[in-house]
PDB file of C-alpha atoms and ligand atoms in Angstrom:
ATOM      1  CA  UNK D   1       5.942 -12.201  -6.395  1.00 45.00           C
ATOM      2  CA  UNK D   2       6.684 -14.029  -3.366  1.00 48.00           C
ATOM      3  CA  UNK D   3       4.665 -14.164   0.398  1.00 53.00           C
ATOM      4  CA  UNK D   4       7.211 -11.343   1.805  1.00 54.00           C
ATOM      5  CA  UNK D   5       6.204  -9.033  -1.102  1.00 84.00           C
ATOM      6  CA  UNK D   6       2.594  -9.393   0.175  1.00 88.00           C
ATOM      7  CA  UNK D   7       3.901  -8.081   3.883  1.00 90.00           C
ATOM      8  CA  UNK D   8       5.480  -5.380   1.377  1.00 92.00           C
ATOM      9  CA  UNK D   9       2.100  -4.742  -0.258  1.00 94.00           C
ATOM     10  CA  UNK D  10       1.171  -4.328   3.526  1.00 94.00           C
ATOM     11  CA  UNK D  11       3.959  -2.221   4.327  1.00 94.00           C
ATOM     12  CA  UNK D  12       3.472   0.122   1.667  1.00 94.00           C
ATOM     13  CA  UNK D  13      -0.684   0.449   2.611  1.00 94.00           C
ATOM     14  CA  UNK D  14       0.818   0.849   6.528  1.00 94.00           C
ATOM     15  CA  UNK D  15       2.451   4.167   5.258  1.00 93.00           C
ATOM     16  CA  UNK D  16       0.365   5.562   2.455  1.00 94.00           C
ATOM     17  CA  UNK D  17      -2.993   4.710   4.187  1.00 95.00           C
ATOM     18  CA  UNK D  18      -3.211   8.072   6.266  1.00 93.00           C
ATOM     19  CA  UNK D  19      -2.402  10.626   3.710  1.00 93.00           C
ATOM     20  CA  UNK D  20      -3.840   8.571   0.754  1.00 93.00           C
ATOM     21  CA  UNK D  21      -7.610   8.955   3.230  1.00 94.00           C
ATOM     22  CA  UNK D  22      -7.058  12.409   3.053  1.00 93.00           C
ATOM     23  CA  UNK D  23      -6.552  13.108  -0.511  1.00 93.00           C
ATOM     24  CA  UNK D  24      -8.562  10.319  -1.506  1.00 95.00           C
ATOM     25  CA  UNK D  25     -11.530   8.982   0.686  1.00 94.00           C
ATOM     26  CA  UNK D  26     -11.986   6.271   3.160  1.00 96.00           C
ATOM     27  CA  UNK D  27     -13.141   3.499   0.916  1.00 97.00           C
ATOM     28  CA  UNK D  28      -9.725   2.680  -0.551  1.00 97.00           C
ATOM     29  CA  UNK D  29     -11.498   1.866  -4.042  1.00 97.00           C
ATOM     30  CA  UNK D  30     -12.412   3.475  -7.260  1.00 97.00           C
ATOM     31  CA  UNK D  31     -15.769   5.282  -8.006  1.00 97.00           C
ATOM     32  CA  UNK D  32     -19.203   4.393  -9.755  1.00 97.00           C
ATOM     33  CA  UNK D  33     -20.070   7.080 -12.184  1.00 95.00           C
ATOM     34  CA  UNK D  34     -23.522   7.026 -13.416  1.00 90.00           C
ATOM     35  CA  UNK D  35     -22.264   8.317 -17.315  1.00 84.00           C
ATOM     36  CA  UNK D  36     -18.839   9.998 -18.051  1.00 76.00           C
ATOM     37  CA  UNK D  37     -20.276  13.420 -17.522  1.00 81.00           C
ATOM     38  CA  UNK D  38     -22.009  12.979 -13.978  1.00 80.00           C
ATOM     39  CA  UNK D  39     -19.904  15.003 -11.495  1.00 80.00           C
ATOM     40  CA  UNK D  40     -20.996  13.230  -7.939  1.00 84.00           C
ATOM     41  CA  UNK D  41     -18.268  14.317  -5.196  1.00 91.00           C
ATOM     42  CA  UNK D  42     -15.777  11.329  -5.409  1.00 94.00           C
ATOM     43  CA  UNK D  43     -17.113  10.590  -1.625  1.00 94.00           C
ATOM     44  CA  UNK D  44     -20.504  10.074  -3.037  1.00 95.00           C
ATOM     45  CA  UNK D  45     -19.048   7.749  -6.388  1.00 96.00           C
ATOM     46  CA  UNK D  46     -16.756   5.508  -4.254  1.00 97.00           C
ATOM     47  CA  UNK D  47     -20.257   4.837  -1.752  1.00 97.00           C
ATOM     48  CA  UNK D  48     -22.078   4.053  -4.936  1.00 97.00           C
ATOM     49  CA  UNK D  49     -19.548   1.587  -5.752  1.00 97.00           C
ATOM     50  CA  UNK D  50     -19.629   0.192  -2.185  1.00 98.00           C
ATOM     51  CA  UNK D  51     -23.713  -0.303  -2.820  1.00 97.00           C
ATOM     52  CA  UNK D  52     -22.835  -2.031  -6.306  1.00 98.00           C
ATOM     53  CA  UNK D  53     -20.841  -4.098  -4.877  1.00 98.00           C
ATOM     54  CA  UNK D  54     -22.702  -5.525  -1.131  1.00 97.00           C
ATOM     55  CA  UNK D  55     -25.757  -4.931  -2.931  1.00 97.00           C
ATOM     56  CA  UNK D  56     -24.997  -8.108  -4.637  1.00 97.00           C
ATOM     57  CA  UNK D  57     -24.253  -9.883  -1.684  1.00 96.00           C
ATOM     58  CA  UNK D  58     -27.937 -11.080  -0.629  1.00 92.00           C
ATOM     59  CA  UNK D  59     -26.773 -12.112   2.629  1.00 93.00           C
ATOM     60  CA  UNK D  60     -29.660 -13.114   5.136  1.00 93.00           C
ATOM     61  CA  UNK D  61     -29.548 -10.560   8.343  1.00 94.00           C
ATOM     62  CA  UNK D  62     -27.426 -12.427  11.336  1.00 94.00           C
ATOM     63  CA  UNK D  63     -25.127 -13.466   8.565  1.00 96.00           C
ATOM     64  CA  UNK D  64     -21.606 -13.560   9.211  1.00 97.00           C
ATOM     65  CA  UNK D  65     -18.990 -11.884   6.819  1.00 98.00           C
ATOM     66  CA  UNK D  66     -15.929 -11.715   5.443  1.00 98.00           C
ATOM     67  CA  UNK D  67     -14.388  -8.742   3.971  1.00 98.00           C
ATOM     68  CA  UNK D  68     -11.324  -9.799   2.359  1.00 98.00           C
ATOM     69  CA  UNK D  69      -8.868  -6.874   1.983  1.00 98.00           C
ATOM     70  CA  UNK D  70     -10.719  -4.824   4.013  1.00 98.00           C
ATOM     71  CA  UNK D  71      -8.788  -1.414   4.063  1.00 98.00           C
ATOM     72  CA  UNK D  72      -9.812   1.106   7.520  1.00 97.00           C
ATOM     73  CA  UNK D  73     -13.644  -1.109   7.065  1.00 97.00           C
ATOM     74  CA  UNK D  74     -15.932   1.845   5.634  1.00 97.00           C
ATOM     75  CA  UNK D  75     -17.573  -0.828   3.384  1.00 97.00           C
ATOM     76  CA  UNK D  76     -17.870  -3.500   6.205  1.00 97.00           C
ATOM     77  CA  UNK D  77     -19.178  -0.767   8.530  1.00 95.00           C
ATOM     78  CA  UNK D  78     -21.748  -0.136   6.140  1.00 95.00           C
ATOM     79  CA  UNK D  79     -22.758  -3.576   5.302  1.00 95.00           C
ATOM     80  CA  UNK D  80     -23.218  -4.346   8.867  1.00 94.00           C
ATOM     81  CA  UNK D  81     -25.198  -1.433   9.181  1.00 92.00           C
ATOM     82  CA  UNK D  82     -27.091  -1.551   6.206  1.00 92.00           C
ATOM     83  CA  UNK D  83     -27.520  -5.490   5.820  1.00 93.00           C
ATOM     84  CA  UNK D  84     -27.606  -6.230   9.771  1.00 93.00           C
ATOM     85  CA  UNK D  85     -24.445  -8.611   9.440  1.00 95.00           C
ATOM     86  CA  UNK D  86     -21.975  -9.453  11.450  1.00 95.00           C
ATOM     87  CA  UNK D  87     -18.500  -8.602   9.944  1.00 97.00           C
ATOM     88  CA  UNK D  88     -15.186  -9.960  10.179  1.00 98.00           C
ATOM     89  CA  UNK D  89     -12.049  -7.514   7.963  1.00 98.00           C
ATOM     90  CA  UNK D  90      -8.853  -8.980   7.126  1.00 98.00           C
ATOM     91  CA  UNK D  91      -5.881  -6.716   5.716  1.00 98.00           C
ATOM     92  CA  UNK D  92      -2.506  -7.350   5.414  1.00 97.00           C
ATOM     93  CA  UNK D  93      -2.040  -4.155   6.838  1.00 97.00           C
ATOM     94  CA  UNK D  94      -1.851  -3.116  10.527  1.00 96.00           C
ATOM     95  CA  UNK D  95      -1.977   0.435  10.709  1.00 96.00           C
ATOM     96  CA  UNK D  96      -5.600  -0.203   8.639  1.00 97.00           C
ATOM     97  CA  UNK D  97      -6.371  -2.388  11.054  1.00 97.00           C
ATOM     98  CA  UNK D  98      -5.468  -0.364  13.965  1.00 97.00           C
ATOM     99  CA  UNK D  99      -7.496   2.580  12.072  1.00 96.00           C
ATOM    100  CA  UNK D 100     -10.602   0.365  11.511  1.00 96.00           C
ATOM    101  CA  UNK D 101     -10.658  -0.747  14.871  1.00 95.00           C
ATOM    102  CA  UNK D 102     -11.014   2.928  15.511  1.00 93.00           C
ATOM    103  CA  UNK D 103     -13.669   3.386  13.591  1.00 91.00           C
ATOM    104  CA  UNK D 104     -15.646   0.377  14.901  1.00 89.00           C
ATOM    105  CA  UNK D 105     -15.927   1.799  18.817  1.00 83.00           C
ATOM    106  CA  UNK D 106     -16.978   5.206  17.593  1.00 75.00           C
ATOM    107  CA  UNK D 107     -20.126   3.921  15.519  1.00 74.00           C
ATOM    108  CA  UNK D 108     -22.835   2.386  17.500  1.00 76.00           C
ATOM    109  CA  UNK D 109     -23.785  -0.416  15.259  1.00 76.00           C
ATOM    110  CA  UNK D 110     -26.613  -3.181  15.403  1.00 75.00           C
ATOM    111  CA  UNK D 111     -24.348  -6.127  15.024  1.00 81.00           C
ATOM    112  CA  UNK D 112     -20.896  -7.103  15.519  1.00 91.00           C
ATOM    113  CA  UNK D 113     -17.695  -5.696  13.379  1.00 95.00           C
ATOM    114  CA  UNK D 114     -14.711  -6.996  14.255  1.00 96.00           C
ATOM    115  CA  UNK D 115     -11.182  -6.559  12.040  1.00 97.00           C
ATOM    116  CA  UNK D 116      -7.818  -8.307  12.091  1.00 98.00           C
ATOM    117  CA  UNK D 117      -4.579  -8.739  10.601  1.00 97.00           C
ATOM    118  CA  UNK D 118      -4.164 -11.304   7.865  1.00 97.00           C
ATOM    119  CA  UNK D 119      -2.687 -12.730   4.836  1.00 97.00           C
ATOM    120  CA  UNK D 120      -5.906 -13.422   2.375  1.00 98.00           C
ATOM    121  CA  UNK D 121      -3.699 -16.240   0.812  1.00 97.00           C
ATOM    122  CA  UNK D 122      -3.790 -17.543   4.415  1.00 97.00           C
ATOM    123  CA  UNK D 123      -6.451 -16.808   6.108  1.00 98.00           C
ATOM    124  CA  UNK D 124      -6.483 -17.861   9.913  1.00 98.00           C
ATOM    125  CA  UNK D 125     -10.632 -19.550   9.885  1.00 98.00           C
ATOM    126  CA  UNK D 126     -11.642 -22.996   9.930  1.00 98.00           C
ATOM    127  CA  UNK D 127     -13.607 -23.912   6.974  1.00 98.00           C
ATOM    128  CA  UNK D 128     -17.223 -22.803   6.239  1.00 98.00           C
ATOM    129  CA  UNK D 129     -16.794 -19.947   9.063  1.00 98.00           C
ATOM    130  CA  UNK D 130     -18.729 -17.346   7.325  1.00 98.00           C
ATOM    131  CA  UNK D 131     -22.032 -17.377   5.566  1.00 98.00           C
ATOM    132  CA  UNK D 132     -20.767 -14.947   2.759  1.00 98.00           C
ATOM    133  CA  UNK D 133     -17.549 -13.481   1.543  1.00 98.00           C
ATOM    134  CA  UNK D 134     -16.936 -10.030  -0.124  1.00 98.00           C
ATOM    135  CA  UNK D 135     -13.696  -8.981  -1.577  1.00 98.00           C
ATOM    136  CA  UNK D 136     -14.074  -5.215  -2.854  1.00 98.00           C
ATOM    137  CA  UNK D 137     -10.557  -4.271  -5.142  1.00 98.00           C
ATOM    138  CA  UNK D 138      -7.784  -5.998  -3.336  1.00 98.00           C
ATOM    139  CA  UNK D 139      -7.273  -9.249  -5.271  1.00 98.00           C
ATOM    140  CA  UNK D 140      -5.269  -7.392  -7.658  1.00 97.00           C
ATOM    141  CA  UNK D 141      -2.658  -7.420  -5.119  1.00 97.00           C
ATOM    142  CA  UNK D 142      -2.777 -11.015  -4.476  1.00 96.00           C
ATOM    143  CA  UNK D 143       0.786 -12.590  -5.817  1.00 95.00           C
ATOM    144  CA  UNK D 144      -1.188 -15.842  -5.629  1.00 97.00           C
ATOM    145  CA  UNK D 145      -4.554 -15.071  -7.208  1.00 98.00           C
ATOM    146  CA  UNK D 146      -6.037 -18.524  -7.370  1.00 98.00           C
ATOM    147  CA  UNK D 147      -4.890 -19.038  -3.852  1.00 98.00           C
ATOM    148  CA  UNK D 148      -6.865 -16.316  -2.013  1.00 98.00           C
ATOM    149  CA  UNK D 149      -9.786 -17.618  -4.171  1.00 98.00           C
ATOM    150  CA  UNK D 150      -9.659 -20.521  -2.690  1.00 98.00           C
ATOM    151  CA  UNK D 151      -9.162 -19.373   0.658  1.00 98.00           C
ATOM    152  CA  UNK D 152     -12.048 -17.578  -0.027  1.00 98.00           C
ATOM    153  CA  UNK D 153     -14.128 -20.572  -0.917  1.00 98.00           C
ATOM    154  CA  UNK D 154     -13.100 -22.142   1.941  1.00 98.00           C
ATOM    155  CA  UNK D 155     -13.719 -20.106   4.677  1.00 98.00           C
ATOM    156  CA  UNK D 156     -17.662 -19.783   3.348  1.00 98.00           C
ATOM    157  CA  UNK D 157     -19.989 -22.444   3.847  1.00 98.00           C
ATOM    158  CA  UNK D 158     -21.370 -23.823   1.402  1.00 98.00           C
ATOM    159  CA  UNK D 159     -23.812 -21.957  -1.012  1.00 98.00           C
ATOM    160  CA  UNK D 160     -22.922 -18.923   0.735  1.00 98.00           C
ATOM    161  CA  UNK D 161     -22.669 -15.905  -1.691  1.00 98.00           C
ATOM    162  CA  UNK D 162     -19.531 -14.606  -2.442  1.00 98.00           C
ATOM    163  CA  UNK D 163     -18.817 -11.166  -4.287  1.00 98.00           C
ATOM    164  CA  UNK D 164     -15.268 -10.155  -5.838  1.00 98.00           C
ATOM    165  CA  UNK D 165     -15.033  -6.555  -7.462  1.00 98.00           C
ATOM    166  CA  UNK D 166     -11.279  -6.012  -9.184  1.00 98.00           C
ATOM    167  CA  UNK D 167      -9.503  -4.209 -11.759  1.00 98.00           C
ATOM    168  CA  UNK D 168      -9.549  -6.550 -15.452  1.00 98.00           C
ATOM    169  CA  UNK D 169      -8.357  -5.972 -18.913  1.00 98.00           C
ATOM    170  CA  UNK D 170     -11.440  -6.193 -20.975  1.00 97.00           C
ATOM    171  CA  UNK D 171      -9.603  -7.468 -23.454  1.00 96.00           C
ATOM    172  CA  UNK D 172      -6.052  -8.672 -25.079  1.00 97.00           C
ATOM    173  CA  UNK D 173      -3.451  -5.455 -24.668  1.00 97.00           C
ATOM    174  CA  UNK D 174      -2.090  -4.544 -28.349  1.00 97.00           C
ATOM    175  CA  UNK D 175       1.624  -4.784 -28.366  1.00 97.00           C
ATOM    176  CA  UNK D 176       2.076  -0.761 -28.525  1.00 97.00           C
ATOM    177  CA  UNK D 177       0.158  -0.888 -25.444  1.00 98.00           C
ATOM    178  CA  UNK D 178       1.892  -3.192 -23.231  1.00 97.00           C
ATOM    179  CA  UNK D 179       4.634  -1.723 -21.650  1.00 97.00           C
ATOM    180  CA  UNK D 180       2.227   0.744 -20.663  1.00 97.00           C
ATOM    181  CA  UNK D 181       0.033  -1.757 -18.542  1.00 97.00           C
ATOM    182  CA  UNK D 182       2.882  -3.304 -17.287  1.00 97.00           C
ATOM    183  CA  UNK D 183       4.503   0.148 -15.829  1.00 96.00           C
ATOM    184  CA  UNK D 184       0.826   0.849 -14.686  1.00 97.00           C
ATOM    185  CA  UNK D 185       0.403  -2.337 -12.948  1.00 96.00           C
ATOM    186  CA  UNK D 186       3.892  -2.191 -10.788  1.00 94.00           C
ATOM    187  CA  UNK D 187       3.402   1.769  -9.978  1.00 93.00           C
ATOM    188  CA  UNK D 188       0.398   1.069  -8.607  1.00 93.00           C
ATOM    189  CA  UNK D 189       0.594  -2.510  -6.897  1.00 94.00           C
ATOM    190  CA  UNK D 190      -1.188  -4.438  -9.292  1.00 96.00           C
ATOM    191  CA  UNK D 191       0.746  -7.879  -8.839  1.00 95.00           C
ATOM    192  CA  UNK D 192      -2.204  -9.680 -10.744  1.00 96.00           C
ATOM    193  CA  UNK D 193      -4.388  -8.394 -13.652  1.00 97.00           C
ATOM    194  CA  UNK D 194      -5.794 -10.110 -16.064  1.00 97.00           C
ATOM    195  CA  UNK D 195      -8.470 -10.493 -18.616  1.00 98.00           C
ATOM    196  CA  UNK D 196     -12.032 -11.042 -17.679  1.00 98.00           C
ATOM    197  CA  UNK D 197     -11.884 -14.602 -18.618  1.00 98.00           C
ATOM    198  CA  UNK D 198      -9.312 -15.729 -16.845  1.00 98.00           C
ATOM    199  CA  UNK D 199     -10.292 -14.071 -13.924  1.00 98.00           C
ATOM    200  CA  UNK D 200     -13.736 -16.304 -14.202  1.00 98.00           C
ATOM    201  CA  UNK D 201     -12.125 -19.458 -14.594  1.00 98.00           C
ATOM    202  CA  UNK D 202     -10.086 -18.859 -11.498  1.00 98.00           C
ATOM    203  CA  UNK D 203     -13.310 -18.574  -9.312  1.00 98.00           C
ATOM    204  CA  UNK D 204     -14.841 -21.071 -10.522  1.00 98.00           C
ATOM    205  CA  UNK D 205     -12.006 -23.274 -10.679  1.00 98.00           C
ATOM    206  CA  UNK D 206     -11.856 -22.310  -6.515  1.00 98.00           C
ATOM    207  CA  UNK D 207     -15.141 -23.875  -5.699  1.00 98.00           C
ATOM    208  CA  UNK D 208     -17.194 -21.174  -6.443  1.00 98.00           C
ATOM    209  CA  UNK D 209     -20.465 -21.242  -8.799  1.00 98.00           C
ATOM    210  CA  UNK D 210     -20.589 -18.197 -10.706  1.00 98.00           C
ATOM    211  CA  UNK D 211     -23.848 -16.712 -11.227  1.00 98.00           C
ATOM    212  CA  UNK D 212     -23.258 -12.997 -12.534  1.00 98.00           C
ATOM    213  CA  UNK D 213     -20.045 -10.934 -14.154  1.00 98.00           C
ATOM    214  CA  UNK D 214     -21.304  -7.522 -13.727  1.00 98.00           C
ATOM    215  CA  UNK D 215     -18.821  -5.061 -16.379  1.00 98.00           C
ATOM    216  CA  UNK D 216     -19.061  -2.030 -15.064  1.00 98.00           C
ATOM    217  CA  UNK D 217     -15.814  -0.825 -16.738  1.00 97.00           C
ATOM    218  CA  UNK D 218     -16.881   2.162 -17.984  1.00 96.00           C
ATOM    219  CA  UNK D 219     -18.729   3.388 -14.790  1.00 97.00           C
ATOM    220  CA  UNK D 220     -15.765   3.196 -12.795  1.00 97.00           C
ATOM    221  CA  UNK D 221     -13.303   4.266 -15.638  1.00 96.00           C
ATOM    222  CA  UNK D 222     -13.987   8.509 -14.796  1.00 95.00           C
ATOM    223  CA  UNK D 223     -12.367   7.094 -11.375  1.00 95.00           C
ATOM    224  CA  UNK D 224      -9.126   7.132 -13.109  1.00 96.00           C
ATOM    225  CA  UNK D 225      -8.583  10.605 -13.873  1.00 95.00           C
ATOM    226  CA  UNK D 226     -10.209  11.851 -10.306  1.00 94.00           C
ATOM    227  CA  UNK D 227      -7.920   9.518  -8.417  1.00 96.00           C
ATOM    228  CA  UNK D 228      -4.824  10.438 -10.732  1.00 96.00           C
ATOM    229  CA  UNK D 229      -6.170  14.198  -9.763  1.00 96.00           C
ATOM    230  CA  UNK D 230      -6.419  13.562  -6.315  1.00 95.00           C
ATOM    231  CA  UNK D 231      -2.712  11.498  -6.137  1.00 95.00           C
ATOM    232  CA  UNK D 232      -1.705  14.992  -7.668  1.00 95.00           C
ATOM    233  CA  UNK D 233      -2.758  17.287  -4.993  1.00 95.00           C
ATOM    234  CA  UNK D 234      -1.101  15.421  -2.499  1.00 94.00           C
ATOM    235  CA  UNK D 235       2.191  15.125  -4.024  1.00 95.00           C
ATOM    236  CA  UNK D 236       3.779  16.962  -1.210  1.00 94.00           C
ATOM    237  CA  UNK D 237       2.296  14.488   1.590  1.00 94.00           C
ATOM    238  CA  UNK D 238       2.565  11.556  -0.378  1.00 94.00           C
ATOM    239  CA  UNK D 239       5.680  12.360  -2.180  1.00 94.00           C
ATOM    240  CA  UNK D 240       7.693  11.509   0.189  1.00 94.00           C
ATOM    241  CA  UNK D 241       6.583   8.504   1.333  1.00 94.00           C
ATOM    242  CA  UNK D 242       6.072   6.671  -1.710  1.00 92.00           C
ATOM    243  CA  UNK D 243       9.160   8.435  -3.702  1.00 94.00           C
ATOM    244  CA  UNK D 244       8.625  11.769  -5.972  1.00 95.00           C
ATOM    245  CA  UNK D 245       9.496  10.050  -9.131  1.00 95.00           C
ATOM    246  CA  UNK D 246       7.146   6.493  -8.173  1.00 94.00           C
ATOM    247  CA  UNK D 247       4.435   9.381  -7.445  1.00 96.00           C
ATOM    248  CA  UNK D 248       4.569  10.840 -10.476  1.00 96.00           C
ATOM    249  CA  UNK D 249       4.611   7.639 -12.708  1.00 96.00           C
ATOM    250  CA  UNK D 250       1.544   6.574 -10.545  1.00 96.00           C
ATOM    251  CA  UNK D 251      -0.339   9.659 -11.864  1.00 97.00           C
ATOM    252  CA  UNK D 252       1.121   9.492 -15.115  1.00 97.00           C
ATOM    253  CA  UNK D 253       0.427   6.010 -15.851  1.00 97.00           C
ATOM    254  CA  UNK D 254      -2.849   5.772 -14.061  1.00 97.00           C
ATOM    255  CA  UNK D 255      -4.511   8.506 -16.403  1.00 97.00           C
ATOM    256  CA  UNK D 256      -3.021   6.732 -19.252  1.00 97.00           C
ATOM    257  CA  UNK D 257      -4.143   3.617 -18.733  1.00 98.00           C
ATOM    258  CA  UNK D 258      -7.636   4.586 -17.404  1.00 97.00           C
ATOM    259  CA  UNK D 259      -8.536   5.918 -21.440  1.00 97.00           C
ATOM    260  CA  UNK D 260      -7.171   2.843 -22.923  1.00 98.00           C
ATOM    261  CA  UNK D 261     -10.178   0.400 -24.387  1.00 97.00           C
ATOM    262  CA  UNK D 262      -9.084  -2.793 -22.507  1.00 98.00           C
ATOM    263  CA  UNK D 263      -9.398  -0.830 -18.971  1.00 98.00           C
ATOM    264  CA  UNK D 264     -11.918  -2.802 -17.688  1.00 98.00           C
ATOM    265  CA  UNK D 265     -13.379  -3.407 -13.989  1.00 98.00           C
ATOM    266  CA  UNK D 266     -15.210  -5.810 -13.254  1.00 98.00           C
ATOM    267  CA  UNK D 267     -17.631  -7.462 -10.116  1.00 98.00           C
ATOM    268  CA  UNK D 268     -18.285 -11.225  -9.731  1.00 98.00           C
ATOM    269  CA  UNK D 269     -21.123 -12.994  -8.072  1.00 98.00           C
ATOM    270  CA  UNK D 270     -21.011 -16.463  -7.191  1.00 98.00           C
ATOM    271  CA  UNK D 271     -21.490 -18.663  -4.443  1.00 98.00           C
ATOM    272  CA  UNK D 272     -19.688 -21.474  -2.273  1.00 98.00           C
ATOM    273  CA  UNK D 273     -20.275 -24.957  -4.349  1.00 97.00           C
TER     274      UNK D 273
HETATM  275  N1  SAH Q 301     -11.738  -3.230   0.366  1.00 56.26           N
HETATM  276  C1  SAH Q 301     -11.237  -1.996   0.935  1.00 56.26           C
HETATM  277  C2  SAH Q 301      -9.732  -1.775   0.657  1.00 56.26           C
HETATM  278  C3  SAH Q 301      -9.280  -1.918  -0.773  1.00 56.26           C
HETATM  279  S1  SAH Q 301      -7.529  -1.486  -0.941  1.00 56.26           S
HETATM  280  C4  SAH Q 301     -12.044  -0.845   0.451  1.00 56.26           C
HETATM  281  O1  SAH Q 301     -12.718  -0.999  -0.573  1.00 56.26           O
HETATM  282  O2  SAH Q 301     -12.024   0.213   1.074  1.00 56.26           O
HETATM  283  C5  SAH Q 301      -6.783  -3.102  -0.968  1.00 56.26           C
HETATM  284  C6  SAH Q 301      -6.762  -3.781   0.375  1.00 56.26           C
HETATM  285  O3  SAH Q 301      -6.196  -5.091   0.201  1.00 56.26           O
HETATM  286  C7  SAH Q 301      -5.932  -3.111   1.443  1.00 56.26           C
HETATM  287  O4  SAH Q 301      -6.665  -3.129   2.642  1.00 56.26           O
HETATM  288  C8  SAH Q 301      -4.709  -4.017   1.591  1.00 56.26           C
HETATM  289  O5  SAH Q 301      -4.096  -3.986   2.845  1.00 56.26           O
HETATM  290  C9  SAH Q 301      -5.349  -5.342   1.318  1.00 56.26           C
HETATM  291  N2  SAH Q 301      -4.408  -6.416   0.967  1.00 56.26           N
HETATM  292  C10 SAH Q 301      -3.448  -6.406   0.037  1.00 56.26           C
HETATM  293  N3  SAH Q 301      -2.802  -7.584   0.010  1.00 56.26           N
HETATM  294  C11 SAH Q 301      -3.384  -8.364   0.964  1.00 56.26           C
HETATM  295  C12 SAH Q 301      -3.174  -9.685   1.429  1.00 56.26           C
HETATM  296  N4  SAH Q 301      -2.220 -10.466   0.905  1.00 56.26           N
HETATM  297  N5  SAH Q 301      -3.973 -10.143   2.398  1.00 56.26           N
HETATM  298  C13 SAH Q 301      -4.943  -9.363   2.951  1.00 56.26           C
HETATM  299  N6  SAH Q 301      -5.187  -8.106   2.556  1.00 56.26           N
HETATM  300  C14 SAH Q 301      -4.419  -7.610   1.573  1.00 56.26           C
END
């Protein structure tokens, strides 16, 4: 995938973003399930994933932030709250943007939130400009995976923490399986998935020390169905947008690849070398 099919990645979040919020919620990530029978509202999952994820952050109050892919900012509004950091959201998208922006004046908040428009494979910071970076589910969309990594890395100081949470295979995709993933992973935007491993040896080999892979696979796995669900009941505001027949594979592939054994999600803690 090339740079421009990045903008497209953006393009495609500029137009879905609205609707999507509606059917979905406003943290534009999967949910935390406590077992496969707990029934939290999906509002209440995708916060507990938000509080798996920054939880894991351990950044000092007065610490400066950036949340890489940030969506309309509900997790960077909450880590400024909650953590009393200063944030800084990049997306390649500018109607999120424009939406978290929004969001920002309408909260009074201890600290500073800020949010821009920006390519995570190019990221527009000097070096060692934040004391921590957080990248909650958009890596996946990254054509150059490696890349943002080590944009990432850069734009922390050293031994500041850095948390990724993503979509991995948990393990190698039998043949009769493939197609499947593959179908999945272009319906739904997935430019880059991988195994776990992999995925490791590209942060570390990005200058970052990790310290913790965290599997939660099959806490976020009852996320497929909901959101394939959810997709559903807005087929006649999203079908339109994104194409009846792409909407449709999305929810068709999506359930099918959430039961498979290899669906796998995963979060990884590091820090800057
Ligand atoms: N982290 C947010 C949003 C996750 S959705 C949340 O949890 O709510 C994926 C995000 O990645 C979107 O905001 C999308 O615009 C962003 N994104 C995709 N490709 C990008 C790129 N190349 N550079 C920056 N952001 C990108």
């Amino acid at each position: 995938m090339s740079q421009q099919d990045a903008h497209e990645i953006g393009q495609f979040y500029d137009n879905v973003t609205d609707p999507y919020v509606q059917a979905w919620d406003g943290n534009l990530h999967m949910g935390y399930w406590e077992s496969a029978t707990a029934a939290p509202s999906i509002d209440a999952a995708t916060e507990r994933l938000t509080s798996e994820v920054i939880g894991r952050l351990g950044v000092a109050p007065g610490g400066r932030v950036i949340d890489v892919g940030c969506g309309i900012g509900k997790p960077a509004l909450r880590l400024a709250r909650e953590h009393k950091v200063d944030v800084v959201g990049v997306s390649i998208s500018e109607q999120q943007i424009e939406i978290a922006r929004a969001s920002v004046v309408s909260v009074p908040l201890p600290t500073q939130v800020s949010f821009q428009t920006a390519d995570a494979m190019d990221l527009p910071f000097p070096a060692s400009a934040f004391d921590a970076g957080l990248c909650l589910e958009a890596l996946h969309h990254m054509p150059d995976r490696p890349k943002a990594l080590r944009e990432i890395a850069r734009v922390v100081r050293p031994g500041g923490p850095v948390v990724i949470a993503d979509f991995a295979l948990r393990g190698p995709v039998p043949e009769e399986h493939r197609e499947l993933v593959e179908r999945f992973a272009q319906a739904c935007n997935l430019v880059t998935l991988t195994e776990i491993g992999p995925y490791t040896a590209e942060f570390t080999a990005a200058g970052l020390d990790l310290t913790d892979v965290v599997d939660v696979s099959d806490n976020v796995r009852p996320s497929m169905a909901q959101h394939a669900e959810a997709i559903r009941s807005a087929r006649d505001r999203l079908g339109p947008i994104v194409g009846v027949e792409r909407l449709d594979q999305m929810v068709d592939l999506t359930e099918r690849f959430g039961v498979l054994s290899q669906f796998g999600y995963v979060i990884l803690v590091g820090t800057r070398a």
